[in-house]
Coordinates of C-alpha atoms and ligand atoms in Angstrom, one line a residue:
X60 CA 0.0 0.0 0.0
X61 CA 1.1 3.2 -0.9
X62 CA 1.4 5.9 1.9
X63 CA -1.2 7.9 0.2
X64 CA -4.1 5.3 0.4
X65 CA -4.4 5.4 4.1
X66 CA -6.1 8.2 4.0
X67 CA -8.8 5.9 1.7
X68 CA -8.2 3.0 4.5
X69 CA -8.9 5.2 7.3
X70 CA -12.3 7.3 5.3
X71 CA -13.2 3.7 5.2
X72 CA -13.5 2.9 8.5
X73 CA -15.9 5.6 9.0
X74 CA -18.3 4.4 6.0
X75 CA -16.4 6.7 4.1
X76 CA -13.9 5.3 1.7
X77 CA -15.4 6.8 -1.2
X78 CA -15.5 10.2 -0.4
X79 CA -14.2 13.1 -1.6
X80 CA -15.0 15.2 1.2
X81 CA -14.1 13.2 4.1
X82 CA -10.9 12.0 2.5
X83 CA -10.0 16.3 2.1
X84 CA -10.7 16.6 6.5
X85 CA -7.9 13.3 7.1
X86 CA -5.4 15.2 4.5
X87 CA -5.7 18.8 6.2
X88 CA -5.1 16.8 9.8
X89 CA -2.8 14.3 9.1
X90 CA 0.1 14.1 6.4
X91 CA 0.9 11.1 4.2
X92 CA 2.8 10.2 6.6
X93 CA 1.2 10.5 9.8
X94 CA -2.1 8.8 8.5
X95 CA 0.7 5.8 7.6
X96 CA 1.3 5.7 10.8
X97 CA -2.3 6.2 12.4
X98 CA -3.6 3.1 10.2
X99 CA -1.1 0.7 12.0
X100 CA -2.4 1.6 15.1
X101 CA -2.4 0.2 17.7
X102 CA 0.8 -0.6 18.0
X103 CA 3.8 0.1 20.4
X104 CA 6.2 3.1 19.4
X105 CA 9.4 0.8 19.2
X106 CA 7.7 -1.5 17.1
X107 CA 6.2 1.7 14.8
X108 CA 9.7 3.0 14.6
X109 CA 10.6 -0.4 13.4
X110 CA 8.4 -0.5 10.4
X111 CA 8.7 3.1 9.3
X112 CA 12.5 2.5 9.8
X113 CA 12.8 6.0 12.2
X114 CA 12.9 6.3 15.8
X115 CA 11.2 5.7 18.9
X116 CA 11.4 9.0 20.0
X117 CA 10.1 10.5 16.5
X118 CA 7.5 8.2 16.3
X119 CA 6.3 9.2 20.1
X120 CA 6.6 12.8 18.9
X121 CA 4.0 12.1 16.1
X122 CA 1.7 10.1 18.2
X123 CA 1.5 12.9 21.0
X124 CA 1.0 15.3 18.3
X125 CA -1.9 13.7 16.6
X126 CA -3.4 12.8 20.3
X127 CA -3.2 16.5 21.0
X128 CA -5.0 17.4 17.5
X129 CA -7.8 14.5 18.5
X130 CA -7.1 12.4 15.3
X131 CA -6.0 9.2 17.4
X132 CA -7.6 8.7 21.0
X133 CA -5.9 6.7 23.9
X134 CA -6.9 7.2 27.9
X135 CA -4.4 9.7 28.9
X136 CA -0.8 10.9 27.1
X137 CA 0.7 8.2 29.3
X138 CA -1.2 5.3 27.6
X139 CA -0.3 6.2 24.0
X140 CA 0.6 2.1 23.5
X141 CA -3.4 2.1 22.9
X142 CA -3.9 5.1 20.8
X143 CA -6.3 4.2 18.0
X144 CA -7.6 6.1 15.4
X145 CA -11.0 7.8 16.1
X146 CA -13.8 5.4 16.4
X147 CA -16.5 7.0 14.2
X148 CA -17.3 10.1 12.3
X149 CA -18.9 11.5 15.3
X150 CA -15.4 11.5 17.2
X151 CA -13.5 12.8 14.7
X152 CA -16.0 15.9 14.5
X153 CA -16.0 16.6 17.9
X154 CA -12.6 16.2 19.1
X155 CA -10.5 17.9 16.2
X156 CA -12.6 20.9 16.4
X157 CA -12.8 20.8 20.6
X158 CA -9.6 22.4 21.7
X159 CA -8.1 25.9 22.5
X160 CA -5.3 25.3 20.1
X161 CA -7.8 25.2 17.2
X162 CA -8.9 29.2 16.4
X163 CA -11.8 29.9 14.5
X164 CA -9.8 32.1 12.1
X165 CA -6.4 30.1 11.6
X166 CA -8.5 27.0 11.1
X167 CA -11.0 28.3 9.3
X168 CA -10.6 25.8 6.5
X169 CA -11.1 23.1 8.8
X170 CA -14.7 24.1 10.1
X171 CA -15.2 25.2 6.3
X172 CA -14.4 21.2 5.0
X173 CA -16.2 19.7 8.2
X174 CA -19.2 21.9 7.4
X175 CA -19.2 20.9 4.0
X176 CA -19.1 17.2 4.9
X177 CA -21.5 17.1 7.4
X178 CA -24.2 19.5 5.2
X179 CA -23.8 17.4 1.9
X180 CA -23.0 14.0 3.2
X181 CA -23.1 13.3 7.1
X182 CA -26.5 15.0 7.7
X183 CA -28.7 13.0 5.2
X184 CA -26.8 10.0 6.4
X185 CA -27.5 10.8 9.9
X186 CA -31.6 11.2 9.5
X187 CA -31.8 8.3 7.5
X188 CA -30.3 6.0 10.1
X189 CA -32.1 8.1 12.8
X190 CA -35.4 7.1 10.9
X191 CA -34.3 3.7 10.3
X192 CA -33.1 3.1 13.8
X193 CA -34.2 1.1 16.9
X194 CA -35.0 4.1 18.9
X195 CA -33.4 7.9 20.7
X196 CA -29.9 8.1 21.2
X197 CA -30.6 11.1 22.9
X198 CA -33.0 12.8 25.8
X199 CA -33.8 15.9 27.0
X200 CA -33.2 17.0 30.3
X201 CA -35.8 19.1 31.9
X202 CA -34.5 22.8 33.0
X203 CA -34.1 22.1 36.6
X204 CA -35.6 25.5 37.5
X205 CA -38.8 24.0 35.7
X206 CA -39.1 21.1 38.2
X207 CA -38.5 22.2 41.7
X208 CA -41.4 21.4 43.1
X209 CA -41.4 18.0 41.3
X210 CA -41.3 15.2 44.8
X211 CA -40.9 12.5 42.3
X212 CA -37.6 13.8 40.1
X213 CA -35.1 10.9 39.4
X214 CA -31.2 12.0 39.6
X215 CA -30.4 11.1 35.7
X216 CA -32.8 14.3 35.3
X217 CA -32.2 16.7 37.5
X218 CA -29.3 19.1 36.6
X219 CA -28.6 19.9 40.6
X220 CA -27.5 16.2 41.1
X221 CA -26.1 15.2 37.8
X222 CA -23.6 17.8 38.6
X223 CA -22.7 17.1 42.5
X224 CA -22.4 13.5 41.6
X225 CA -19.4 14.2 39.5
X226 CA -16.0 13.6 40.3
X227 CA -14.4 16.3 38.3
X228 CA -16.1 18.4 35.4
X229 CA -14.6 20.5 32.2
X230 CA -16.4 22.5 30.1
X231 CA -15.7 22.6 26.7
X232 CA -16.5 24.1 23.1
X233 CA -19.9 22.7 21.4
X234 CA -17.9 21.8 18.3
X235 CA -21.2 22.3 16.2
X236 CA -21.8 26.0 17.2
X237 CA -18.3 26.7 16.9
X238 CA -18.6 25.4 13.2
X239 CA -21.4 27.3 12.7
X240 CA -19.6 30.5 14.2
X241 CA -16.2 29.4 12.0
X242 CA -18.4 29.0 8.9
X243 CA -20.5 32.8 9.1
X244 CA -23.6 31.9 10.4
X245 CA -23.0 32.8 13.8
X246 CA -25.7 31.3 16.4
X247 CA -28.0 34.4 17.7
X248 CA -28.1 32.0 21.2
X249 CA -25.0 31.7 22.9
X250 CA -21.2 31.4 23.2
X251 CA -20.0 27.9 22.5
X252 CA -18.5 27.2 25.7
X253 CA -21.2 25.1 27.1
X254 CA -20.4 21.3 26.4
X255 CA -20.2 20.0 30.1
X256 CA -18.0 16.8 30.6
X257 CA -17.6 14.6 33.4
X258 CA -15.2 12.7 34.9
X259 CA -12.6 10.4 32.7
X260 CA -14.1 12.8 29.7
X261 CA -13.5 15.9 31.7
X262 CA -9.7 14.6 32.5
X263 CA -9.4 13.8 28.6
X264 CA -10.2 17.4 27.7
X265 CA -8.0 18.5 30.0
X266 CA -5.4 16.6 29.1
X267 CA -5.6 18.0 25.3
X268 CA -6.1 21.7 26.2
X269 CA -9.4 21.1 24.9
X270 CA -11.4 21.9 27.9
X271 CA -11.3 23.9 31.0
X272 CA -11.7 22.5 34.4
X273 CA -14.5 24.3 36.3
X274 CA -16.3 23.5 40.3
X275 CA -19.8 22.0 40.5
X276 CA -20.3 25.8 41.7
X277 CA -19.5 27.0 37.9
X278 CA -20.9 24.1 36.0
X279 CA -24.3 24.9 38.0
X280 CA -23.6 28.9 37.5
X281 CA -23.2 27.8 33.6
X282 CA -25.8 25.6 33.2
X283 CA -28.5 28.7 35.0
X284 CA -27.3 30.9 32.2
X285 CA -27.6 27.8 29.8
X286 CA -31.4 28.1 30.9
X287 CA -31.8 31.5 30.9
X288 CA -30.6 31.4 27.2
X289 CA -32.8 28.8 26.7
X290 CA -31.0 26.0 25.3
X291 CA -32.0 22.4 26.1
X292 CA -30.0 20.1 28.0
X293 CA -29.5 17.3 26.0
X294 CA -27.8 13.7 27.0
X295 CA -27.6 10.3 26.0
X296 CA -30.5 8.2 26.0
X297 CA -30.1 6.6 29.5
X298 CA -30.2 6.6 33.3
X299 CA -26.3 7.1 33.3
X300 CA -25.9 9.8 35.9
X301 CA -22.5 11.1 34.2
X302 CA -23.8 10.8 30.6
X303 CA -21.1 9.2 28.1
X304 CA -21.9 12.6 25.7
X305 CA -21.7 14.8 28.5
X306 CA -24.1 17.2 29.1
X307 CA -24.9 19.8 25.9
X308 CA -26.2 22.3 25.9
X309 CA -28.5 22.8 22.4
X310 CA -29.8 25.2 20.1
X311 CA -32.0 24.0 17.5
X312 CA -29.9 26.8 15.0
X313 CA -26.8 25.2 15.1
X314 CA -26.7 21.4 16.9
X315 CA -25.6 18.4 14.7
X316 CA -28.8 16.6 15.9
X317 CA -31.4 19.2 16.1
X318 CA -30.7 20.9 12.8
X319 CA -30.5 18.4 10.4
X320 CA -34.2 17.1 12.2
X321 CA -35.6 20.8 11.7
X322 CA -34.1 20.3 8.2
X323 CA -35.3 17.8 6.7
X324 CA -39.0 17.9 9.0
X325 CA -38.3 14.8 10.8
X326 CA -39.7 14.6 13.8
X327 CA -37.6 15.3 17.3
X328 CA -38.1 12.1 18.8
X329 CA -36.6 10.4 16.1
X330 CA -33.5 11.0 17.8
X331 CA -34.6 12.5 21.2
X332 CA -36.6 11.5 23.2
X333 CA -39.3 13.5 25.0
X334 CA -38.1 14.3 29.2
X335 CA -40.9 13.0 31.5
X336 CA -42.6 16.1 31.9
X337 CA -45.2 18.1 30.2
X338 CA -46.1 21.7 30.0
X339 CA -49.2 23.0 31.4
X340 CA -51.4 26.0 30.6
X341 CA -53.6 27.1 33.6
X342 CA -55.9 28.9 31.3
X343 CA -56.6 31.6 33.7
X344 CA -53.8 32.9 34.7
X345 CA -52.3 33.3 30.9
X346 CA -52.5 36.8 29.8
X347 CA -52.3 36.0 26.2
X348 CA -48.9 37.6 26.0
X349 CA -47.2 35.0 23.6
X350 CA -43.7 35.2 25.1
X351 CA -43.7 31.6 25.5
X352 CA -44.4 30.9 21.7
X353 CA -40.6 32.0 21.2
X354 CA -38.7 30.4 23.6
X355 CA -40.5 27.0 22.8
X356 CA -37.9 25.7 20.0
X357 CA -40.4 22.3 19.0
X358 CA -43.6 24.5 17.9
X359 CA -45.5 23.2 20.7
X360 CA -47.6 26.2 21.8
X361 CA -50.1 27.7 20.1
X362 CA -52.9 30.4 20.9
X363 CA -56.4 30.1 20.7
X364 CA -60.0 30.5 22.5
X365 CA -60.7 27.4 24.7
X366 CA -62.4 29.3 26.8
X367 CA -65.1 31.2 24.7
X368 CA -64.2 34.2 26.6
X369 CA -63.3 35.8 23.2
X370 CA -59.6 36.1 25.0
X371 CA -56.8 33.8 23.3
X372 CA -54.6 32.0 25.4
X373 CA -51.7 29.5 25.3
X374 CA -52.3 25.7 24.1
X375 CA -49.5 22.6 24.5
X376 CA -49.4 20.2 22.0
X377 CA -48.6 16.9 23.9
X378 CA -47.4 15.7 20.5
X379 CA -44.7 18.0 19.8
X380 CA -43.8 19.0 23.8
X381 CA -40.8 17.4 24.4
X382 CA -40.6 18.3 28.1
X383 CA -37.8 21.0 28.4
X384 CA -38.9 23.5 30.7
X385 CA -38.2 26.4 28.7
X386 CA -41.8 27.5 28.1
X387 CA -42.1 27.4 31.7
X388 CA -38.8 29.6 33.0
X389 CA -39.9 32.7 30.4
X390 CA -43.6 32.8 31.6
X391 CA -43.5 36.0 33.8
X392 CA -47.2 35.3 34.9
X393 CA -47.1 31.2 36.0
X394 CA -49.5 30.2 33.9
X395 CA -47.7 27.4 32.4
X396 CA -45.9 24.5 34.7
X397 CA -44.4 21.2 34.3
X398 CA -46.5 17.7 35.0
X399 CA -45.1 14.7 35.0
X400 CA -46.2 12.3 32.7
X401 CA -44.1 9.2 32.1
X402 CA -43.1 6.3 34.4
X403 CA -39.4 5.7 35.0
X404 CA -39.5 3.4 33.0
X405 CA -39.5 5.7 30.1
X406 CA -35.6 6.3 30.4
X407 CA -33.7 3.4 29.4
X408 CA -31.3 1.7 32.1
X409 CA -28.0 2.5 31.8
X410 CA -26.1 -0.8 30.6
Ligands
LIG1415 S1 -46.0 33.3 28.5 FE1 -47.5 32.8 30.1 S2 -49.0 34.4 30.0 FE2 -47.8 34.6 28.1 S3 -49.0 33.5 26.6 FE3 -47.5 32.0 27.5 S4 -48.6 31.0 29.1 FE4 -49.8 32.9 28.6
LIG1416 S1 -44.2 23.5 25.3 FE1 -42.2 23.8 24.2 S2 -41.0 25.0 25.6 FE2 -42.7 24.2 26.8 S3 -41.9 22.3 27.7 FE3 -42.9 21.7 25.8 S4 -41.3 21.7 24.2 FE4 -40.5 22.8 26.0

């Protein structure tokens, strides 16, 4: 094999051999060389340096270099014997666009080839196996300011807990608003700095200069102005009470998931599914003041007379509510709460 096809041997692992696109991201991250060396991972460095004929210490000085740029992953710098290549496209997206040595200017033409991909190519992809598939990778977490009052709250959805039950957290770029940002359209919600991490994820990012460390006090600070903004906590699709994603924080402008849904008029809970709470219109107390109808990013709320008083007021659709609270938080008058409509049972156990 020449040293130029591993960039085709590498594409392919991600379902993308044939691509032109893709096969442009591997060649502006790695060179000929270095995605030689990536495809015979893993493999000790002495052993690399043995069939690339150089030494062990150049050969460490790649790998540490490609770890830091996210191309190949391994636990910690000190475990590069099991660097790998990135396990899926998803990886490769995140993690080479996540980190304070990556500037939105200098590397503009990386956000510009990953925005590219993912519009022309990874998107469609994504929403058809979305519509295809068994089920929501993802959930929604309920604002927690939504639920206080709620006695029967589980930890995997309340925000307060998620957070104290972590070790250590980071908080780190959402690499699909910074594309967004990188590539001109720049979200009208929020800085990008509000991907939460926990744990082994946290120390990763750390460990890359890809994320900063921050208390439970700042990752609870961040995630009240995450609400405020009204963004939606979103997490994997499970009881896990330090979610494998992390904790994002979404748009529906910008985010690799609820974009591409908006997009192509798929519905949410193809991917995401619905929290276990429901908004709520006490009829009387709503003034008819629509501020809710903007902060409510699924189309759930309407107006309309259900009263017969002649006087218009605000009207959930349990199809399309997926539970986030938002509605809720911006409603100056409390006409609108939270009720809690699914069992437990309606968020997968973690496995
Ligand atoms: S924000 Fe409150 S008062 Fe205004 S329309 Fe919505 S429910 Fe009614
Ligand atoms: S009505 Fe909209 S904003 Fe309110 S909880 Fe449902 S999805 Fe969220």
């Amino acid at each position: 094999m020449s040293t130029g096809d591993a960039y085709a041997v590498l594409a392919a692992k991600h379902g993308y051999g044939n691509s032109v696109r893709y096969r442009r991201i591997l060649e502006y991250l790695m060179t000929p060389e270095q995605a030689h060396m990536v495809h015979l991972l893993p493999c000790k460095a002495e052993d690399l340096a043995i069939q690339l004929g150089t030494s062990a210490d150049a050969v460490k000085g790649e790998l540490a270099s490609m770890y830091r740029k996210g191309v190949i992953f391994a636990r910690s710098p000190e475990h590069m014997d099991e660097a790998i290549f990135a396990l899926a496209v998803v990886q490769l997206h995140d993690i080479t666009m996540c980190s304070f040595d990556v500037d939105t200017v200098k590397d503009r033409r990386l956000f510009e080839l990953w925005d590219d991909f993912c519009t022309e190519e990874w998107d469609p992809d994504q929403v058809r196996g979305w519509i295809e598939g068994t089920g929501p990778q993802g959930r929604i977490v309920p604002a927690y300011r939504s639920i206080l009052d709620s006695p029967e709250i589980l930890p995997c959805e309340d925000m307060r807990q998620i957070i104290d039950s972590a070790r250590s957290i980071a908080v780190a770029h959402c690499t699909c608003r910074l594309r967004k940002d990188a590539t001109n359209l720049t979200c009208k919600h929020s800085h990008s700095m509000v991907d939460i991490q926990f744990n082994v994820s946290a120390e990763y990012l750390v460990s890359r200069n890809a994320g900063k460390r921050i208390s439970a006090g700042e990752a609870m600070a961040l995630v009240d102005e995450c609400e405020a903004k009204g963004l939606l906590h979103t997490c994997e699709n499970s009881t896990r009470m330090r979610p494998r994603w992390g904790m994002c924080n979404c748009c529906v402008d910008c985010c690799m998931i609820y974009e591409p849904l908006r997009r192509f008029g798929v519905p949410v809970g193809k991917c995401v599914a619905k929290s276990r709470y429901e908004a709520r219109v006490e009829a009387e107390m709503c003034t008819g003041c629509e501020v809710c109808l903007d902060w409510c990013r699924f189309g759930a709320i309407n107006m309309a007379d259900t009263s017969g008083s002649g006087k218009p007021a605000a009207v959930i659709d349990p199809e399309l509510c997926m539970g986030c609270g938002n509605c809720v938080l911006k409603c100056d008058f409390e006409a609108l709460h939270m009720k809690l409509v699914r069992s437990p049972g309606h968020i997968p156990q973690a496995r």
